[in-house]
Amino acid sequence: MARCPLLHSFKNRSDENGLKKILFFVFVCLMILTFGTTSFARTVLVSHESGLEILGYGDKWCTHLTSALDTATGNNVAVVSDFSNLSQMLTYDALWLDPRKAITGSLTDTEINNIKSFIATGRRVVMIGDNGYDGINWTNWDNQILGIVGGTFVSGSAYYGNTIPVASNSLTDGVSYVKLMASGLANGGTPLFDQNFATLWGSNVLTILDVNALSDDVWGEGGWEGMYQFQTNIANWVANSSYSNEQPVASIKSYTLEEGAKAEGRPMVGGTIIFTPEGSTDPDGGDIARYDWEFKNKQTGETIEPKTCSTSECTVVFPEPEEYTATLTVTDDEGTQGTATVTLDLRLQKGDLILIRSGRPYSDVFDWLSQEYTHIGMYVGKDDIYGKHWMIESAIGVKKSGLQDGVQWTTFYRWSIDNGETYADAVRVNLPQEVKDAAVEWANSKRGLKYDLKSIGENR
C-alpha cells in the first residue's frame, strides 16, 4: 500500500502558512493513496506457447505489453502452456490466450470447452489471433477463437494502415488511432475500431487479431503511441476482471425401486429408496467436485447408513414408519458449498391397511401397482415397552414360519427381504377415525390368538 508522507505537528501555530502546509500534505497524501498504484490486484492466467517470438506476453519484443500487464495485476500473472485444466483456470480472475504456431497451431476440444465454461462465469478473457496472409496465416486458429464466441474470421484478411476508434470506452480511451501492419479482421461482435481487428463479445471477452498490435515498435515505423496506449488499456481492462464465486445449488430427487428399476412413486418404509443429486448445479460454470449425503431419523437424530452410495445415487432402506431427512451437500471446485434437505414422512396411522404379497422366492420382482395380494394387514401402532411398530396380518391359505392361517403379529422388519425389495404397500383407508380405532382395539384384543380372517378376505 502506498504510504502517506509524514505530517508534521504544528502545535500552537495559528499562522496561515502552517495551515497551508497541513492542507498541502493532506492533499499529497490523498493523491498518493489514489494514484500511487495502477494495480487492480487481480490474477491473470496466460496460455503461451514457449519458443515463439513476438507473439504475446513475456516475449522480448513485447516488453511494453508485458510491463503493462504486470503493473496492472501487481505482478499476479502466471503462464501455462495450455488451458486443459479447468479447475486451475477457475482459480484465476481472468484469462489471456496468446496465439500458437501459424498454420499448425490449434486448440483442443477440451480447451475450447474450458474457455467457454470460464467465460460463462463472467470473468474477462483476452484471445489473440493474427492475419490470413497466404504465406503465414492463422486462419484455423482465428476461426477457433472466434468460434468460441460465435464469430468468424474474414478469410484472407491482412489489413495494412491506420484504424480509428468507433467505440468510446476504457479500451479506446486516449487512443487516436492504431497503426496496423497486417491485421486479421473478424465478423461479428462489437468492433472497437473502424477495422474490426479488436472486438468485444458481450461484456467480458476481447479478441485481438494482430500480434503486432501487442508488440513494441520493432519495425521502426514510428507512430506507435496509440498502440502503446491501447496495450495499456487492454492490460488494465483484463486486470479489472471482477468475479465472485457463486454458491452451488444442491437438489435431491427420490425414487422407489419397482420391477427392478427406478420409478417415481410414494416411498415406503422397509423398501429401497433411491436418492439422486439431479438438478444440482454450479451456476457460475464451475464443476461440483463432491457430493456428501446424510440420512437421519428426524425425531431421534439417529443416522441411517445407506446401503450403497456413489456420486450419482444412494440407496437407502428406512426400517421404521417414521419421519426421515435426506441431506445433500455439494462442494464446487473452489470449495464453496450448497445444501438441500428433504423430509420423507413414512409414518402410519393406526388402522392403515397393508397389502402384502406372498409366495416364494421373495426375490422375485414386486410391482405393487399390479401385484395380486394374498395377505391383508393393519397397522396397530408402536408399543411403549419395546419401541417396535406392529401390524397384524391375515394369512389366507399360506403358512409362514410354521404358523397356522389367521391373525399374525408382525414387526415391520419383515416388510422387505435382504436386498431391500419391498413386498407390501400401505393404504390409508377412507374410514371415520372411530371405525379405525375400533378395528385396532379389536385387533389388540386378539393378540396371541390364531384368529381366522379368511372369510373377511373373501367377502370384502
mmCIF file with all atom_site columns, N, CA and C in Angstrom, residues 262-321:
data_model
loop_
_atom_site.group_PDB
_atom_site.id
_atom_site.type_symbol
_atom_site.label_atom_id
_atom_site.label_alt_id
_atom_site.label_comp_id
_atom_site.label_asym_id
_atom_site.label_entity_id
_atom_site.label_seq_id
_atom_site.pdbx_PDB_ins_code
_atom_site.Cartn_x
_atom_site.Cartn_y
_atom_site.Cartn_z
_atom_site.occupancy
_atom_site.B_iso_or_equiv
_atom_site.pdbx_formal_charge
_atom_site.auth_seq_id
_atom_site.auth_comp_id
_atom_site.auth_asym_id
_atom_site.auth_atom_id
_atom_site.pdbx_PDB_model_num
ATOM 1   N N  . LYS A 1 262 ? -35.698 -47.890 -11.223 1.00 0.00 ? 262 LYS A N  1
ATOM 2   C CA . LYS A 1 262 ? -36.170 -46.678 -10.551 1.00 0.00 ? 262 LYS A CA 1
ATOM 3   C C  . LYS A 1 262 ? -37.529 -46.263 -11.104 1.00 0.00 ? 262 LYS A C  1
ATOM 4   N N  . ALA A 1 263 ? -38.430 -45.905 -10.210 1.00 0.00 ? 263 ALA A N  1
ATOM 5   C CA . ALA A 1 263 ? -39.739 -45.424 -10.628 1.00 0.00 ? 263 ALA A CA 1
ATOM 6   C C  . ALA A 1 263 ? -40.191 -44.351 -9.659  1.00 0.00 ? 263 ALA A C  1
ATOM 7   N N  . GLU A 1 264 ? -40.852 -43.335 -10.176 1.00 0.00 ? 264 GLU A N  1
ATOM 8   C CA . GLU A 1 264 ? -41.373 -42.293 -9.313  1.00 0.00 ? 264 GLU A CA 1
ATOM 9   C C  . GLU A 1 264 ? -42.636 -42.814 -8.639  1.00 0.00 ? 264 GLU A C  1
ATOM 10  N N  . GLY A 1 265 ? -42.687 -42.699 -7.358  1.00 0.00 ? 265 GLY A N  1
ATOM 11  C CA . GLY A 1 265 ? -43.834 -43.190 -6.611  1.00 0.00 ? 265 GLY A CA 1
ATOM 12  C C  . GLY A 1 265 ? -43.665 -42.899 -5.143  1.00 0.00 ? 265 GLY A C  1
ATOM 13  N N  . ARG A 1 266 ? -44.654 -43.272 -4.373  1.00 0.00 ? 266 ARG A N  1
ATOM 14  C CA . ARG A 1 266 ? -44.616 -42.978 -2.939  1.00 0.00 ? 266 ARG A CA 1
ATOM 15  C C  . ARG A 1 266 ? -43.581 -43.852 -2.250  1.00 0.00 ? 266 ARG A C  1
ATOM 16  N N  . PRO A 1 267 ? -42.618 -43.261 -1.537  1.00 0.00 ? 267 PRO A N  1
ATOM 17  C CA . PRO A 1 267 ? -41.621 -44.075 -0.835  1.00 0.00 ? 267 PRO A CA 1
ATOM 18  C C  . PRO A 1 267 ? -42.267 -44.848 0.301   1.00 0.00 ? 267 PRO A C  1
ATOM 19  N N  . MET A 1 268 ? -41.722 -46.008 0.577   1.00 0.00 ? 268 MET A N  1
ATOM 20  C CA . MET A 1 268 ? -42.298 -46.892 1.575   1.00 0.00 ? 268 MET A CA 1
ATOM 21  C C  . MET A 1 268 ? -41.271 -47.278 2.614   1.00 0.00 ? 268 MET A C  1
ATOM 22  N N  . VAL A 1 269 ? -41.736 -47.386 3.862   1.00 0.00 ? 269 VAL A N  1
ATOM 23  C CA . VAL A 1 269 ? -40.876 -47.897 4.908   1.00 0.00 ? 269 VAL A CA 1
ATOM 24  C C  . VAL A 1 269 ? -40.532 -49.346 4.585   1.00 0.00 ? 269 VAL A C  1
ATOM 25  N N  . GLY A 1 270 ? -39.274 -49.707 4.799   1.00 0.00 ? 270 GLY A N  1
ATOM 26  C CA . GLY A 1 270 ? -38.829 -51.067 4.527   1.00 0.00 ? 270 GLY A CA 1
ATOM 27  C C  . GLY A 1 270 ? -38.487 -51.327 3.081   1.00 0.00 ? 270 GLY A C  1
ATOM 28  N N  . GLY A 1 271 ? -38.782 -50.389 2.198   1.00 0.00 ? 271 GLY A N  1
ATOM 29  C CA . GLY A 1 271 ? -38.477 -50.568 0.788   1.00 0.00 ? 271 GLY A CA 1
ATOM 30  C C  . GLY A 1 271 ? -37.238 -49.791 0.392   1.00 0.00 ? 271 GLY A C  1
ATOM 31  N N  . THR A 1 272 ? -36.673 -50.138 -0.723  1.00 0.00 ? 272 THR A N  1
ATOM 32  C CA . THR A 1 272 ? -35.482 -49.451 -1.208  1.00 0.00 ? 272 THR A CA 1
ATOM 33  C C  . THR A 1 272 ? -35.881 -48.105 -1.818  1.00 0.00 ? 272 THR A C  1
ATOM 34  N N  . ILE A 1 273 ? -35.259 -47.038 -1.318  1.00 0.00 ? 273 ILE A N  1
ATOM 35  C CA . ILE A 1 273 ? -35.485 -45.695 -1.840  1.00 0.00 ? 273 ILE A CA 1
ATOM 36  C C  . ILE A 1 273 ? -34.161 -45.208 -2.429  1.00 0.00 ? 273 ILE A C  1
ATOM 37  N N  . ILE A 1 274 ? -34.233 -44.689 -3.627  1.00 0.00 ? 274 ILE A N  1
ATOM 38  C CA . ILE A 1 274 ? -33.040 -44.247 -4.345  1.00 0.00 ? 274 ILE A CA 1
ATOM 39  C C  . ILE A 1 274 ? -33.026 -42.729 -4.394  1.00 0.00 ? 274 ILE A C  1
ATOM 40  N N  . PHE A 1 275 ? -31.938 -42.134 -3.937  1.00 0.00 ? 275 PHE A N  1
ATOM 41  C CA . PHE A 1 275 ? -31.776 -40.676 -3.945  1.00 0.00 ? 275 PHE A CA 1
ATOM 42  C C  . PHE A 1 275 ? -30.718 -40.290 -4.966  1.00 0.00 ? 275 PHE A C  1
ATOM 43  N N  . THR A 1 276 ? -31.014 -39.288 -5.772  1.00 0.00 ? 276 THR A N  1
ATOM 44  C CA . THR A 1 276 ? -30.051 -38.797 -6.762  1.00 0.00 ? 276 THR A CA 1
ATOM 45  C C  . THR A 1 276 ? -29.878 -37.287 -6.608  1.00 0.00 ? 276 THR A C  1
ATOM 46  N N  . PRO A 1 277 ? -28.726 -36.750 -7.053  1.00 0.00 ? 277 PRO A N  1
ATOM 47  C CA . PRO A 1 277 ? -28.492 -35.299 -6.986  1.00 0.00 ? 277 PRO A CA 1
ATOM 48  C C  . PRO A 1 277 ? -28.955 -34.569 -8.238  1.00 0.00 ? 277 PRO A C  1
ATOM 49  N N  . GLU A 1 278 ? -29.969 -35.111 -8.913  1.00 0.00 ? 278 GLU A N  1
ATOM 50  C CA . GLU A 1 278 ? -30.446 -34.495 -10.151 1.00 0.00 ? 278 GLU A CA 1
ATOM 51  C C  . GLU A 1 278 ? -30.834 -33.036 -9.910  1.00 0.00 ? 278 GLU A C  1
ATOM 52  N N  . GLY A 1 279 ? -30.421 -32.179 -10.841 1.00 0.00 ? 279 GLY A N  1
ATOM 53  C CA . GLY A 1 279 ? -30.729 -30.755 -10.726 1.00 0.00 ? 279 GLY A CA 1
ATOM 54  C C  . GLY A 1 279 ? -29.671 -29.964 -9.983  1.00 0.00 ? 279 GLY A C  1
ATOM 55  N N  . SER A 1 280 ? -28.714 -30.648 -9.333  1.00 0.00 ? 280 SER A N  1
ATOM 56  C CA . SER A 1 280 ? -27.622 -29.931 -8.668  1.00 0.00 ? 280 SER A CA 1
ATOM 57  C C  . SER A 1 280 ? -26.724 -29.303 -9.720  1.00 0.00 ? 280 SER A C  1
ATOM 58  N N  . THR A 1 281 ? -26.302 -28.081 -9.473  1.00 0.00 ? 281 THR A N  1
ATOM 59  C CA . THR A 1 281 ? -25.504 -27.385 -10.485 1.00 0.00 ? 281 THR A CA 1
ATOM 60  C C  . THR A 1 281 ? -24.646 -26.310 -9.838  1.00 0.00 ? 281 THR A C  1
ATOM 61  N N  . ASP A 1 282 ? -23.621 -25.888 -10.566 1.00 0.00 ? 282 ASP A N  1
ATOM 62  C CA . ASP A 1 282 ? -22.788 -24.752 -10.155 1.00 0.00 ? 282 ASP A CA 1
ATOM 63  C C  . ASP A 1 282 ? -23.088 -23.610 -11.119 1.00 0.00 ? 282 ASP A C  1
ATOM 64  N N  . PRO A 1 283 ? -23.874 -22.612 -10.711 1.00 0.00 ? 283 PRO A N  1
ATOM 65  C CA . PRO A 1 283 ? -24.357 -21.596 -11.651 1.00 0.00 ? 283 PRO A CA 1
ATOM 66  C C  . PRO A 1 283 ? -23.280 -20.721 -12.264 1.00 0.00 ? 283 PRO A C  1
ATOM 67  N N  . ASP A 1 284 ? -22.068 -20.685 -11.673 1.00 0.00 ? 284 ASP A N  1
ATOM 68  C CA . ASP A 1 284 ? -21.027 -19.842 -12.257 1.00 0.00 ? 284 ASP A CA 1
ATOM 69  C C  . ASP A 1 284 ? -20.205 -20.577 -13.310 1.00 0.00 ? 284 ASP A C  1
ATOM 70  N N  . GLY A 1 285 ? -20.639 -21.772 -13.695 1.00 0.00 ? 285 GLY A N  1
ATOM 71  C CA . GLY A 1 285 ? -19.955 -22.507 -14.760 1.00 0.00 ? 285 GLY A CA 1
ATOM 72  C C  . GLY A 1 285 ? -18.901 -23.473 -14.279 1.00 0.00 ? 285 GLY A C  1
ATOM 73  N N  . GLY A 1 286 ? -18.663 -23.532 -12.980 1.00 0.00 ? 286 GLY A N  1
ATOM 74  C CA . GLY A 1 286 ? -17.685 -24.473 -12.457 1.00 0.00 ? 286 GLY A CA 1
ATOM 75  C C  . GLY A 1 286 ? -18.249 -25.879 -12.347 1.00 0.00 ? 286 GLY A C  1
ATOM 76  N N  . ASP A 1 287 ? -17.486 -26.750 -11.694 1.00 0.00 ? 287 ASP A N  1
ATOM 77  C CA . ASP A 1 287 ? -17.895 -28.141 -11.528 1.00 0.00 ? 287 ASP A CA 1
ATOM 78  C C  . ASP A 1 287 ? -18.200 -28.426 -10.071 1.00 0.00 ? 287 ASP A C  1
ATOM 79  N N  . ILE A 1 288 ? -19.102 -29.373 -9.841  1.00 0.00 ? 288 ILE A N  1
ATOM 80  C CA . ILE A 1 288 ? -19.332 -29.870 -8.492  1.00 0.00 ? 288 ILE A CA 1
ATOM 81  C C  . ILE A 1 288 ? -18.331 -30.994 -8.247  1.00 0.00 ? 288 ILE A C  1
ATOM 82  N N  . ALA A 1 289 ? -17.481 -30.788 -7.257  1.00 0.00 ? 289 ALA A N  1
ATOM 83  C CA . ALA A 1 289 ? -16.384 -31.717 -7.019  1.00 0.00 ? 289 ALA A CA 1
ATOM 84  C C  . ALA A 1 289 ? -16.753 -32.830 -6.045  1.00 0.00 ? 289 ALA A C  1
ATOM 85  N N  . ARG A 1 290 ? -17.736 -32.573 -5.130  1.00 0.00 ? 290 ARG A N  1
ATOM 86  C CA . ARG A 1 290 ? -18.083 -33.575 -4.127  1.00 0.00 ? 290 ARG A CA 1
ATOM 87  C C  . ARG A 1 290 ? -19.582 -33.576 -3.872  1.00 0.00 ? 290 ARG A C  1
ATOM 88  N N  . TYR A 1 291 ? -20.098 -34.791 -3.594  1.00 0.00 ? 291 TYR A N  1
ATOM 89  C CA . TYR A 1 291 ? -21.484 -34.972 -3.170  1.00 0.00 ? 291 TYR A CA 1
ATOM 90  C C  . TYR A 1 291 ? -21.456 -35.721 -1.845  1.00 0.00 ? 291 TYR A C  1
ATOM 91  N N  . ASP A 1 292 ? -21.955 -35.107 -0.777  1.00 0.00 ? 292 ASP A N  1
ATOM 92  C CA . ASP A 1 292 ? -21.972 -35.748 0.539   1.00 0.00 ? 292 ASP A CA 1
ATOM 93  C C  . ASP A 1 292 ? -23.419 -35.899 1.003   1.00 0.00 ? 292 ASP A C  1
ATOM 94  N N  . TRP A 1 293 ? -23.795 -37.148 1.364   1.00 0.00 ? 293 TRP A N  1
ATOM 95  C CA . TRP A 1 293 ? -25.159 -37.469 1.760   1.00 0.00 ? 293 TRP A CA 1
ATOM 96  C C  . TRP A 1 293 ? -25.228 -37.758 3.254   1.00 0.00 ? 293 TRP A C  1
ATOM 97  N N  . GLU A 1 294 ? -26.370 -37.437 3.837   1.00 0.00 ? 294 GLU A N  1
ATOM 98  C CA . GLU A 1 294 ? -26.630 -37.789 5.232   1.00 0.00 ? 294 GLU A CA 1
ATOM 99  C C  . GLU A 1 294 ? -28.113 -38.078 5.392   1.00 0.00 ? 294 GLU A C  1
ATOM 100 N N  . PHE A 1 295 ? -28.432 -39.223 6.034   1.00 0.00 ? 295 PHE A N  1
ATOM 101 C CA . PHE A 1 295 ? -29.813 -39.633 6.236   1.00 0.00 ? 295 PHE A CA 1
ATOM 102 C C  . PHE A 1 295 ? -30.046 -39.820 7.730   1.00 0.00 ? 295 PHE A C  1
ATOM 103 N N  . LYS A 1 296 ? -31.138 -39.245 8.237   1.00 0.00 ? 296 LYS A N  1
ATOM 104 C CA . LYS A 1 296 ? -31.380 -39.283 9.681   1.00 0.00 ? 296 LYS A CA 1
ATOM 105 C C  . LYS A 1 296 ? -32.846 -39.487 9.995   1.00 0.00 ? 296 LYS A C  1
ATOM 106 N N  . ASN A 1 297 ? -33.068 -40.102 11.167  1.00 0.00 ? 297 ASN A N  1
ATOM 107 C CA . ASN A 1 297 ? -34.403 -40.130 11.755  1.00 0.00 ? 297 ASN A CA 1
ATOM 108 C C  . ASN A 1 297 ? -34.689 -38.727 12.286  1.00 0.00 ? 297 ASN A C  1
ATOM 109 N N  . LYS A 1 298 ? -35.739 -38.104 11.800  1.00 0.00 ? 298 LYS A N  1
ATOM 110 C CA . LYS A 1 298 ? -35.985 -36.700 12.135  1.00 0.00 ? 298 LYS A CA 1
ATOM 111 C C  . LYS A 1 298 ? -36.232 -36.501 13.618  1.00 0.00 ? 298 LYS A C  1
ATOM 112 N N  . GLN A 1 299 ? -36.864 -37.474 14.281  1.00 0.00 ? 299 GLN A N  1
ATOM 113 C CA . GLN A 1 299 ? -37.209 -37.313 15.688  1.00 0.00 ? 299 GLN A CA 1
ATOM 114 C C  . GLN A 1 299 ? -36.039 -37.623 16.598  1.00 0.00 ? 299 GLN A C  1
ATOM 115 N N  . THR A 1 300 ? -35.355 -38.735 16.347  1.00 0.00 ? 300 THR A N  1
ATOM 116 C CA . THR A 1 300 ? -34.292 -39.164 17.253  1.00 0.00 ? 300 THR A CA 1
ATOM 117 C C  . THR A 1 300 ? -32.913 -38.654 16.861  1.00 0.00 ? 300 THR A C  1
ATOM 118 N N  . GLY A 1 301 ? -32.754 -38.242 15.608  1.00 0.00 ? 301 GLY A N  1
ATOM 119 C CA . GLY A 1 301 ? -31.440 -37.821 15.137  1.00 0.00 ? 301 GLY A CA 1
ATOM 120 C C  . GLY A 1 301 ? -30.527 -38.976 14.766  1.00 0.00 ? 301 GLY A C  1
ATOM 121 N N  . GLU A 1 302 ? -31.033 -40.199 14.859  1.00 0.00 ? 302 GLU A N  1
ATOM 122 C CA . GLU A 1 302 ? -30.218 -41.370 14.521  1.00 0.00 ? 302 GLU A CA 1
ATOM 123 C C  . GLU A 1 302 ? -29.847 -41.349 13.039  1.00 0.00 ? 302 GLU A C  1
ATOM 124 N N  . THR A 1 303 ? -28.579 -41.626 12.769  1.00 0.00 ? 303 THR A N  1
ATOM 125 C CA . THR A 1 303 ? -28.104 -41.673 11.389  1.00 0.00 ? 303 THR A CA 1
ATOM 126 C C  . THR A 1 303 ? -28.438 -43.020 10.761  1.00 0.00 ? 303 THR A C  1
ATOM 127 N N  . ILE A 1 304 ? -28.978 -42.976 9.554   1.00 0.00 ? 304 ILE A N  1
ATOM 128 C CA . ILE A 1 304 ? -29.286 -44.193 8.813   1.00 0.00 ? 304 ILE A CA 1
ATOM 129 C C  . ILE A 1 304 ? -28.218 -44.353 7.729   1.00 0.00 ? 304 ILE A C  1
ATOM 130 N N  . GLU A 1 305 ? -27.478 -45.430 7.820   1.00 0.00 ? 305 GLU A N  1
ATOM 131 C CA . GLU A 1 305 ? -26.420 -45.661 6.843   1.00 0.00 ? 305 GLU A CA 1
ATOM 132 C C  . GLU A 1 305 ? -27.021 -46.166 5.529   1.00 0.00 ? 305 GLU A C  1
ATOM 133 N N  . PRO A 1 306 ? -26.633 -45.571 4.405   1.00 0.00 ? 306 PRO A N  1
ATOM 134 C CA . PRO A 1 306 ? -27.143 -46.060 3.115   1.00 0.00 ? 306 PRO A CA 1
ATOM 135 C C  . PRO A 1 306 ? -26.583 -47.435 2.789   1.00 0.00 ? 306 PRO A C  1
ATOM 136 N N  . LYS A 1 307 ? -27.327 -48.180 1.979   1.00 0.00 ? 307 LYS A N  1
ATOM 137 C CA . LYS A 1 307 ? -26.842 -49.490 1.543   1.00 0.00 ? 307 LYS A CA 1
ATOM 138 C C  . LYS A 1 307 ? -25.692 -49.322 0.563   1.00 0.00 ? 307 LYS A C  1
ATOM 139 N N  . THR A 1 308 ? -25.869 -48.428 -0.408  1.00 0.00 ? 308 THR A N  1
ATOM 140 C CA . THR A 1 308 ? -24.818 -48.116 -1.380  1.00 0.00 ? 308 THR A CA 1
ATOM 141 C C  . THR A 1 308 ? -24.841 -46.614 -1.615  1.00 0.00 ? 308 THR A C  1
ATOM 142 N N  . CYS A 1 309 ? -23.703 -46.074 -1.998  1.00 0.00 ? 309 CYS A N  1
ATOM 143 C CA . CYS A 1 309 ? -23.648 -44.635 -2.249  1.00 0.00 ? 309 CYS A CA 1
ATOM 144 C C  . CYS A 1 309 ? -22.525 -44.320 -3.227  1.00 0.00 ? 309 CYS A C  1
ATOM 145 N N  . SER A 1 310 ? -22.827 -43.460 -4.201  1.00 0.00 ? 310 SER A N  1
ATOM 146 C CA . SER A 1 310 ? -21.840 -43.001 -5.166  1.00 0.00 ? 310 SER A CA 1
ATOM 147 C C  . SER A 1 310 ? -22.148 -41.544 -5.488  1.00 0.00 ? 310 SER A C  1
ATOM 148 N N  . THR A 1 311 ? -21.387 -40.961 -6.416  1.00 0.00 ? 311 THR A N  1
ATOM 149 C CA . THR A 1 311 ? -21.658 -39.575 -6.793  1.00 0.00 ? 311 THR A CA 1
ATOM 150 C C  . THR A 1 311 ? -22.992 -39.435 -7.518  1.00 0.00 ? 311 THR A C  1
ATOM 151 N N  . SER A 1 312 ? -23.471 -40.529 -8.114  1.00 0.00 ? 312 SER A N  1
ATOM 152 C CA . SER A 1 312 ? -24.694 -40.453 -8.917  1.00 0.00 ? 312 SER A CA 1
ATOM 153 C C  . SER A 1 312 ? -25.954 -40.792 -8.142  1.00 0.00 ? 312 SER A C  1
ATOM 154 N N  . GLU A 1 313 ? -25.859 -41.656 -7.103  1.00 0.00 ? 313 GLU A N  1
ATOM 155 C CA . GLU A 1 313 ? -27.060 -42.008 -6.351  1.00 0.00 ? 313 GLU A CA 1
ATOM 156 C C  . GLU A 1 313 ? -26.710 -42.735 -5.063  1.00 0.00 ? 313 GLU A C  1
ATOM 157 N N  . CYS A 1 314 ? -27.670 -42.727 -4.125  1.00 0.00 ? 314 CYS A N  1
ATOM 158 C CA . CYS A 1 314 ? -27.579 -43.502 -2.894  1.00 0.00 ? 314 CYS A CA 1
ATOM 159 C C  . CYS A 1 314 ? -28.850 -44.323 -2.747  1.00 0.00 ? 314 CYS A C  1
ATOM 160 N N  . THR A 1 315 ? -28.707 -45.552 -2.259  1.00 0.00 ? 315 THR A N  1
ATOM 161 C CA . THR A 1 315 ? -29.872 -46.385 -1.976  1.00 0.00 ? 315 THR A CA 1
ATOM 162 C C  . THR A 1 315 ? -29.978 -46.562 -0.466  1.00 0.00 ? 315 THR A C  1
ATOM 163 N N  . VAL A 1 316 ? -31.198 -46.384 0.051   1.00 0.00 ? 316 VAL A N  1
ATOM 164 C CA . VAL A 1 316 ? -31.419 -46.398 1.495   1.00 0.00 ? 316 VAL A CA 1
ATOM 165 C C  . VAL A 1 316 ? -32.675 -47.204 1.796   1.00 0.00 ? 316 VAL A C  1
ATOM 166 N N  . VAL A 1 317 ? -32.645 -47.941 2.897   1.00 0.00 ? 317 VAL A N  1
ATOM 167 C CA . VAL A 1 317 ? -33.838 -48.610 3.422   1.00 0.00 ? 317 VAL A CA 1
ATOM 168 C C  . VAL A 1 317 ? -34.102 -48.042 4.812   1.00 0.00 ? 317 VAL A C  1
ATOM 169 N N  . PHE A 1 318 ? -35.239 -47.411 4.988   1.00 0.00 ? 318 PHE A N  1
ATOM 170 C CA . PHE A 1 318 ? -35.612 -46.865 6.287   1.00 0.00 ? 318 PHE A CA 1
ATOM 171 C C  . PHE A 1 318 ? -36.410 -47.924 7.046   1.00 0.00 ? 318 PHE A C  1
ATOM 172 N N  . PRO A 1 319 ? -35.957 -48.310 8.246   1.00 0.00 ? 319 PRO A N  1
ATOM 173 C CA . PRO A 1 319 ? -36.500 -49.509 8.899   1.00 0.00 ? 319 PRO A CA 1
ATOM 174 C C  . PRO A 1 319 ? -37.822 -49.318 9.626   1.00 0.00 ? 319 PRO A C  1
ATOM 175 N N  . GLU A 1 320 ? -38.170 -48.094 9.998   1.00 0.00 ? 320 GLU A N  1
ATOM 176 C CA . GLU A 1 320 ? -39.365 -47.872 10.796  1.00 0.00 ? 320 GLU A CA 1
ATOM 177 C C  . GLU A 1 320 ? -40.284 -46.859 10.112  1.00 0.00 ? 320 GLU A C  1
ATOM 178 N N  . PRO A 1 321 ? -41.592 -46.943 10.376  1.00 0.00 ? 321 PRO A N  1
ATOM 179 C CA . PRO A 1 321 ? -42.538 -45.985 9.781   1.00 0.00 ? 321 PRO A CA 1
ATOM 180 C C  . PRO A 1 321 ? -42.520 -44.653 10.525  1.00 0.00 ? 321 PRO A C  1
#
